[in-house]
Amino acid sequence: MLLCAHEFAAVAERVQQAPRLLVLTGAGMSAESGVPTFREAQTGLWARFSPEDLATPQAFAATPERVLDWYRWRRDLVAKAAPNAGHRALAQWQRGHPGMDLVTQNVDGLHQRAGSTGVVELHGRLSHLRCEQCAQSLPWPDDDPGGVLWHQCGSGSVGGSRKSIAALAAPAGRLRPDIVWFGEALPAAAWEHAERRAREADVVLVVGTSGLVHPAAALPSIAQRAGAYVVEVNPQPTALSPEVDACVSGTAAEVLPQLLAMPPA
Ligand code: APR
């Protein structure tokens, strides 16, 4: 459904007047920041791989260096990117409306860089590594030595190569990106929080997600069954479109500033 101006104004009013607004974002949220979405073809060095072939525990077990290098490439992309007008609109709205919750499938940290707080990251974060041995999450160091990285358990920092860690003769673990891969469970606390907020929400705004990856894709229907009004913002119809209450056809950076009654950036 493409909304006319009158319908758009009615949807905007519902969104703006919701005491409890839950915003669920996906990769399309960051597309206008220059971060490619998951289901569009990759370019350059990584064109012959699909994310589904790289973002799995099996891929990391078989070719850890390749998987880490893909995440290094994505970290570089994100470091060069900036939050767009959509990220900024959400952050500004949240400052004036503490009843808003933001749940994202994105791992790029752009919501936080725009100023959003309390962001629930369902699929992890590119900014961190996690120890396979002790599960500790550590900031991915700026002086990344490359290759497969290890950590001395309990040390609180990335140690470097296997060899440098072995020399310490202490329990050590290999480090992986702090990301939820295909086939893995979501962090329990993040999911419980998101699900609770979905049940409590008056309005849910679903932005830039194909709605193909569960359980995140179930949040709009969980909210709707509990009585919420669900609005989708996406330039394309998605798997969720037939179920939502209103579809706003457009991009995150175009639509969100208007929907939240902000002057364009
Ligand atoms: N504004 C809003 N939406 C957009 C924009 C834009 N500028 N550009 C593209 N989109 C939409 C696309 O139409 C598509 O529906 O964003 C969606 C992106 O879909 P996916 O690439 O499937 O991303 P997402 O839904 O976030 O994927 C979910 O899958 O690979 C895993 O863990 C990964 O978090 C990811 C999850």
Short mmCIF file of C-alpha atoms and ligand atoms in Angstrom, two decimals:
data_model
loop_
_atom_site.label_atom_id
_atom_site.label_comp_id
_atom_site.label_asym_id
_atom_site.label_seq_id
_atom_site.Cartn_x
_atom_site.Cartn_y
_atom_site.Cartn_z
CA MET A 1 0.00 0.00 0.00
CA LEU A 2 1.45 3.31 -1.08
CA LEU A 3 0.06 5.91 1.29
CA CYS A 4 -1.40 9.20 0.08
CA ALA A 5 -0.54 12.38 2.03
CA HIS A 6 -3.70 12.10 4.11
CA GLU A 7 -3.00 8.47 5.05
CA PHE A 8 0.65 9.27 5.75
CA ALA A 9 -0.41 12.02 8.16
CA ALA A 10 -2.71 9.57 9.98
CA VAL A 11 0.08 6.98 10.31
CA ALA A 12 2.54 9.65 11.49
CA GLU A 13 0.06 10.76 14.13
CA ARG A 14 -0.31 7.20 15.44
CA VAL A 15 3.45 6.76 15.58
CA GLN A 16 4.04 10.09 17.29
CA GLN A 17 1.28 9.63 19.83
CA ALA A 18 2.23 6.10 20.87
CA PRO A 19 3.11 6.03 24.59
CA ARG A 20 5.26 2.96 23.90
CA LEU A 21 6.91 2.87 20.50
CA LEU A 22 9.11 -0.07 19.52
CA VAL A 23 11.40 0.42 16.53
CA LEU A 24 12.87 -2.68 14.86
CA THR A 25 15.59 -2.02 12.31
CA GLY A 26 17.43 -4.14 9.75
CA ALA A 27 20.16 -3.73 7.19
CA GLY A 28 18.14 -1.30 5.01
CA MET A 29 18.39 1.23 7.86
CA SER A 30 22.10 1.68 7.07
CA ALA A 31 21.89 1.37 3.26
CA GLU A 32 21.94 5.15 2.79
CA SER A 33 25.04 5.31 5.00
CA GLY A 34 26.79 3.17 2.37
CA VAL A 35 26.66 -0.13 4.28
CA PRO A 36 25.41 -2.86 1.90
CA THR A 37 22.39 -4.90 2.97
CA PHE A 38 22.68 -8.66 3.46
CA ARG A 39 20.69 -9.82 0.51
CA GLU A 40 22.14 -7.53 -2.13
CA ALA A 41 25.11 -8.91 -4.08
CA GLN A 42 28.50 -8.22 -2.52
CA THR A 43 31.03 -6.25 -4.51
CA GLY A 44 34.80 -6.19 -4.95
CA LEU A 45 36.92 -8.74 -3.16
CA TRP A 46 33.95 -10.54 -1.67
CA ALA A 47 31.71 -10.71 -4.75
CA ARG A 48 32.03 -14.48 -5.07
CA PHE A 49 30.91 -15.16 -1.49
CA SER A 50 27.44 -14.76 -0.06
CA PRO A 51 27.03 -13.65 3.58
CA GLU A 52 25.25 -16.96 4.18
CA ASP A 53 28.55 -18.69 3.30
CA LEU A 54 30.63 -16.55 5.64
CA ALA A 55 28.41 -15.82 8.64
CA THR A 56 28.24 -19.37 9.99
CA PRO A 57 30.06 -21.36 12.70
CA GLN A 58 30.95 -23.91 9.98
CA ALA A 59 32.68 -21.26 7.84
CA PHE A 60 34.66 -20.04 10.84
CA ALA A 61 35.68 -23.60 11.75
CA ALA A 62 36.83 -24.28 8.17
CA THR A 63 38.41 -20.94 7.20
CA PRO A 64 38.73 -18.69 10.27
CA GLU A 65 41.11 -16.26 8.62
CA ARG A 66 38.77 -15.72 5.65
CA VAL A 67 35.79 -15.11 7.94
CA LEU A 68 37.78 -12.69 10.11
CA ASP A 69 39.03 -10.85 7.00
CA TRP A 70 35.44 -10.45 5.78
CA TYR A 71 34.50 -8.90 9.11
CA ARG A 72 37.63 -6.69 8.94
CA TRP A 73 36.43 -5.48 5.53
CA ARG A 74 32.97 -4.79 6.94
CA ARG A 75 34.48 -2.98 9.96
CA ASP A 76 36.40 -0.72 7.55
CA LEU A 77 33.21 0.02 5.60
CA VAL A 78 31.35 0.92 8.77
CA ALA A 79 34.23 3.01 10.13
CA LYS A 80 34.07 5.13 6.98
CA ALA A 81 30.26 5.37 7.09
CA ALA A 82 28.24 7.92 9.05
CA PRO A 83 24.74 7.70 10.51
CA ASN A 84 22.11 8.92 8.04
CA ALA A 85 19.07 11.16 8.51
CA GLY A 86 17.01 8.12 9.54
CA HIS A 87 19.38 7.15 12.36
CA ARG A 88 19.45 10.78 13.50
CA ALA A 89 15.66 11.10 13.43
CA LEU A 90 15.28 8.04 15.69
CA ALA A 91 17.95 9.28 18.11
CA GLN A 92 16.34 12.71 18.32
CA TRP A 93 12.86 11.24 18.83
CA GLN A 94 14.13 8.98 21.61
CA ARG A 95 15.65 11.96 23.47
CA GLY A 96 12.20 13.50 23.81
CA HIS A 97 10.26 10.23 24.20
CA PRO A 98 11.60 7.80 26.80
CA GLY A 99 8.79 5.37 25.90
CA MET A 100 10.64 4.50 22.71
CA ASP A 101 12.71 1.29 22.47
CA LEU A 102 15.10 0.50 19.68
CA VAL A 103 15.84 -3.10 18.72
CA THR A 104 18.22 -3.71 15.83
CA GLN A 105 19.45 -6.64 13.79
CA ASN A 106 22.35 -4.47 12.66
CA VAL A 107 25.84 -4.97 14.01
CA ASP A 108 27.26 -1.67 12.70
CA GLY A 109 26.75 0.53 15.78
CA LEU A 110 25.38 3.40 13.64
CA HIS A 111 22.33 3.91 15.89
CA GLN A 112 24.66 4.47 18.85
CA ARG A 113 26.88 6.78 16.81
CA ALA A 114 23.75 8.83 15.98
CA GLY A 115 23.09 9.17 19.74
CA SER A 116 20.55 6.42 20.42
CA THR A 117 20.83 4.82 23.85
CA GLY A 118 19.83 1.43 25.26
CA VAL A 119 19.91 -0.11 21.77
CA VAL A 120 19.12 -3.83 21.90
CA GLU A 121 21.50 -5.56 19.49
CA LEU A 122 19.91 -8.89 18.59
CA HIS A 123 22.67 -10.08 16.26
CA GLY A 124 25.79 -8.88 18.08
CA ARG A 125 28.27 -6.13 17.28
CA LEU A 126 31.13 -5.63 14.84
CA SER A 127 33.02 -3.63 17.42
CA HIS A 128 33.85 -6.69 19.54
CA LEU A 129 35.43 -10.14 19.46
CA ARG A 130 34.38 -13.04 21.69
CA CYS A 131 36.54 -15.80 23.15
CA GLU A 132 35.45 -19.29 22.07
CA GLN A 133 36.86 -20.65 25.33
CA CYS A 134 35.62 -18.33 28.09
CA ALA A 135 32.94 -16.35 26.13
CA GLN A 136 34.42 -13.01 27.23
CA SER A 137 33.62 -10.17 24.83
CA LEU A 138 36.54 -7.83 24.07
CA PRO A 139 36.85 -4.67 21.98
CA TRP A 140 38.29 -5.47 18.54
CA PRO A 141 41.65 -3.68 18.80
CA ASP A 142 42.50 -0.80 16.47
CA ASP A 143 46.02 -2.20 16.20
CA ASP A 144 44.67 -5.52 14.90
CA PRO A 145 47.71 -7.62 13.93
CA GLY A 146 45.62 -9.58 11.37
CA GLY A 147 45.32 -13.33 11.02
CA VAL A 148 43.57 -15.52 13.57
CA LEU A 149 43.50 -13.85 16.99
CA TRP A 150 43.80 -15.46 20.42
CA HIS A 151 43.25 -14.32 23.96
CA GLN A 152 44.60 -15.39 27.31
CA CYS A 153 41.45 -16.18 29.29
CA GLY A 154 40.93 -13.73 32.12
CA SER A 155 43.35 -11.17 30.69
CA GLY A 156 40.75 -8.73 29.37
CA SER A 157 42.63 -8.06 26.15
CA VAL A 158 43.38 -9.54 22.75
CA GLY A 159 46.70 -11.30 22.87
CA GLY A 160 47.50 -11.76 19.19
CA SER A 161 48.72 -14.92 17.47
CA ARG A 162 48.46 -18.47 18.85
CA LYS A 163 52.23 -18.53 19.20
CA SER A 164 52.42 -15.40 21.34
CA ILE A 165 49.68 -16.75 23.62
CA ALA A 166 51.17 -20.26 23.84
CA ALA A 167 54.36 -18.70 25.18
CA LEU A 168 52.36 -17.53 28.22
CA ALA A 169 51.38 -21.14 29.06
CA ALA A 170 47.99 -19.96 30.33
CA PRO A 171 44.48 -21.06 29.30
CA ALA A 172 43.82 -19.50 25.93
CA GLY A 173 40.91 -19.21 23.53
CA ARG A 174 40.52 -18.34 19.90
CA LEU A 175 38.60 -15.13 19.23
CA ARG A 176 35.64 -14.91 16.88
CA PRO A 177 33.56 -11.91 15.85
CA ASP A 178 30.96 -11.09 18.55
CA ILE A 179 28.19 -11.76 16.05
CA VAL A 180 25.22 -14.13 16.05
CA TRP A 181 25.74 -16.37 13.02
CA PHE A 182 23.16 -18.30 11.00
CA GLY A 183 22.03 -21.29 13.03
CA GLU A 184 23.04 -19.78 16.40
CA ALA A 185 20.78 -18.68 19.24
CA LEU A 186 20.27 -15.01 19.99
CA PRO A 187 21.70 -13.63 23.26
CA ALA A 188 18.98 -14.63 25.72
CA ALA A 189 18.79 -11.32 27.59
CA ALA A 190 18.54 -9.27 24.38
CA TRP A 191 15.79 -11.49 22.98
CA GLU A 192 13.79 -11.52 26.23
CA HIS A 193 13.99 -7.74 26.43
CA ALA A 194 12.92 -7.34 22.79
CA GLU A 195 10.04 -9.78 23.14
CA ARG A 196 8.80 -8.09 26.32
CA ARG A 197 8.90 -4.68 24.64
CA ALA A 198 7.04 -6.10 21.63
CA ARG A 199 4.23 -7.31 23.90
CA GLU A 200 4.07 -3.91 25.64
CA ALA A 201 4.27 -1.72 22.53
CA ASP A 202 1.38 0.41 21.30
CA VAL A 203 3.02 0.95 17.91
CA VAL A 204 5.85 -0.93 16.17
CA LEU A 205 7.89 0.69 13.42
CA VAL A 206 9.68 -1.90 11.27
CA VAL A 207 12.42 -0.30 9.20
CA GLY A 208 14.63 -1.78 6.47
CA THR A 209 14.33 -5.49 7.15
CA SER A 210 13.37 -8.24 4.71
CA GLY A 211 11.64 -10.09 7.55
CA LEU A 212 13.28 -13.36 6.53
CA VAL A 213 15.46 -14.05 9.57
CA HIS A 214 13.84 -15.47 12.68
CA PRO A 215 13.27 -14.98 15.52
CA ALA A 216 13.69 -11.20 14.92
CA ALA A 217 11.15 -11.34 12.09
CA ALA A 218 8.53 -12.62 14.57
CA LEU A 219 8.62 -9.47 16.74
CA PRO A 220 6.09 -7.48 14.66
CA SER A 221 3.53 -10.29 14.80
CA ILE A 222 4.16 -10.88 18.52
CA ALA A 223 3.40 -7.17 19.05
CA GLN A 224 0.41 -7.20 16.74
CA ARG A 225 -1.16 -10.17 18.52
CA ALA A 226 -0.78 -8.24 21.77
CA GLY A 227 -2.65 -5.31 20.23
CA ALA A 228 0.04 -3.12 18.65
CA TYR A 229 -0.37 -1.19 15.41
CA VAL A 230 2.49 -2.15 13.06
CA VAL A 231 3.99 0.18 10.45
CA GLU A 232 6.59 -0.93 7.91
CA VAL A 233 9.06 1.47 6.26
CA ASN A 234 10.76 -0.07 3.23
CA PRO A 235 11.16 0.83 -0.46
CA GLN A 236 10.13 -2.74 -1.39
CA PRO A 237 7.39 -5.09 -0.23
CA THR A 238 8.73 -7.71 2.19
CA ALA A 239 7.70 -10.98 3.79
CA LEU A 240 6.12 -8.88 6.56
CA SER A 241 4.12 -6.53 4.30
CA PRO A 242 0.96 -8.67 4.02
CA GLU A 243 0.62 -8.73 7.82
CA VAL A 244 1.40 -5.15 8.89
CA ASP A 245 -1.22 -2.44 9.42
CA ALA A 246 0.44 0.16 7.17
CA CYS A 247 3.33 0.12 4.68
CA VAL A 248 5.18 3.34 3.99
CA SER A 249 7.03 2.87 0.72
CA GLY A 250 10.30 4.76 0.90
CA THR A 251 13.77 4.72 2.36
CA ALA A 252 14.70 5.11 6.02
CA ALA A 253 16.51 8.43 5.51
CA GLU A 254 13.57 9.87 3.52
CA VAL A 255 10.66 8.58 5.55
CA LEU A 256 11.76 8.63 9.21
CA PRO A 257 12.42 12.40 9.46
CA GLN A 258 8.97 13.03 7.95
CA LEU A 259 7.22 10.38 10.00
CA LEU A 260 8.69 11.79 13.18
CA ALA A 261 7.93 15.34 11.99
CA MET A 262 11.49 16.47 11.72
CA PRO A 263 12.87 19.00 9.26
CA PRO A 264 14.84 17.21 6.50
CA ALA A 265 18.63 17.08 7.17
N1 APR B 1 15.67 2.16 3.60
C1 APR B 1 14.87 1.19 4.11
N2 APR B 1 14.90 -0.08 3.72
C2 APR B 1 15.77 -0.41 2.76
C3 APR B 1 16.65 0.53 2.17
C4 APR B 1 16.58 1.86 2.62
N3 APR B 1 17.36 2.81 2.15
N4 APR B 1 17.42 -0.13 1.25
C5 APR B 1 17.04 -1.41 1.27
N5 APR B 1 16.05 -1.59 2.17
C6 APR B 1 15.37 -2.83 2.54
C7 APR B 1 15.30 -3.90 1.48
O1 APR B 1 14.16 -3.69 0.63
C8 APR B 1 15.17 -5.16 2.32
O2 APR B 1 13.80 -5.42 2.62
O3 APR B 1 16.13 -3.41 3.59
C9 APR B 1 15.89 -4.81 3.62
C10 APR B 1 17.23 -5.48 3.80
O4 APR B 1 17.03 -6.85 3.97
P1 APR B 1 18.20 -7.83 4.39
O5 APR B 1 19.41 -7.55 3.56
O6 APR B 1 17.62 -9.20 4.36
O7 APR B 1 18.57 -7.39 5.88
P2 APR B 1 17.93 -7.82 7.27
O8 APR B 1 16.45 -8.00 7.15
O9 APR B 1 18.44 -6.88 8.28
O10 APR B 1 18.60 -9.23 7.49
C11 APR B 1 18.37 -9.86 8.72
O11 APR B 1 19.98 -11.55 8.26
O12 APR B 1 22.05 -11.95 7.36
C12 APR B 1 21.33 -11.87 8.52
O13 APR B 1 22.07 -11.36 10.67
C13 APR B 1 21.91 -10.81 9.40
O14 APR B 1 20.83 -9.09 10.64
C14 APR B 1 20.82 -9.75 9.41
C15 APR B 1 19.58 -10.58 9.19
#
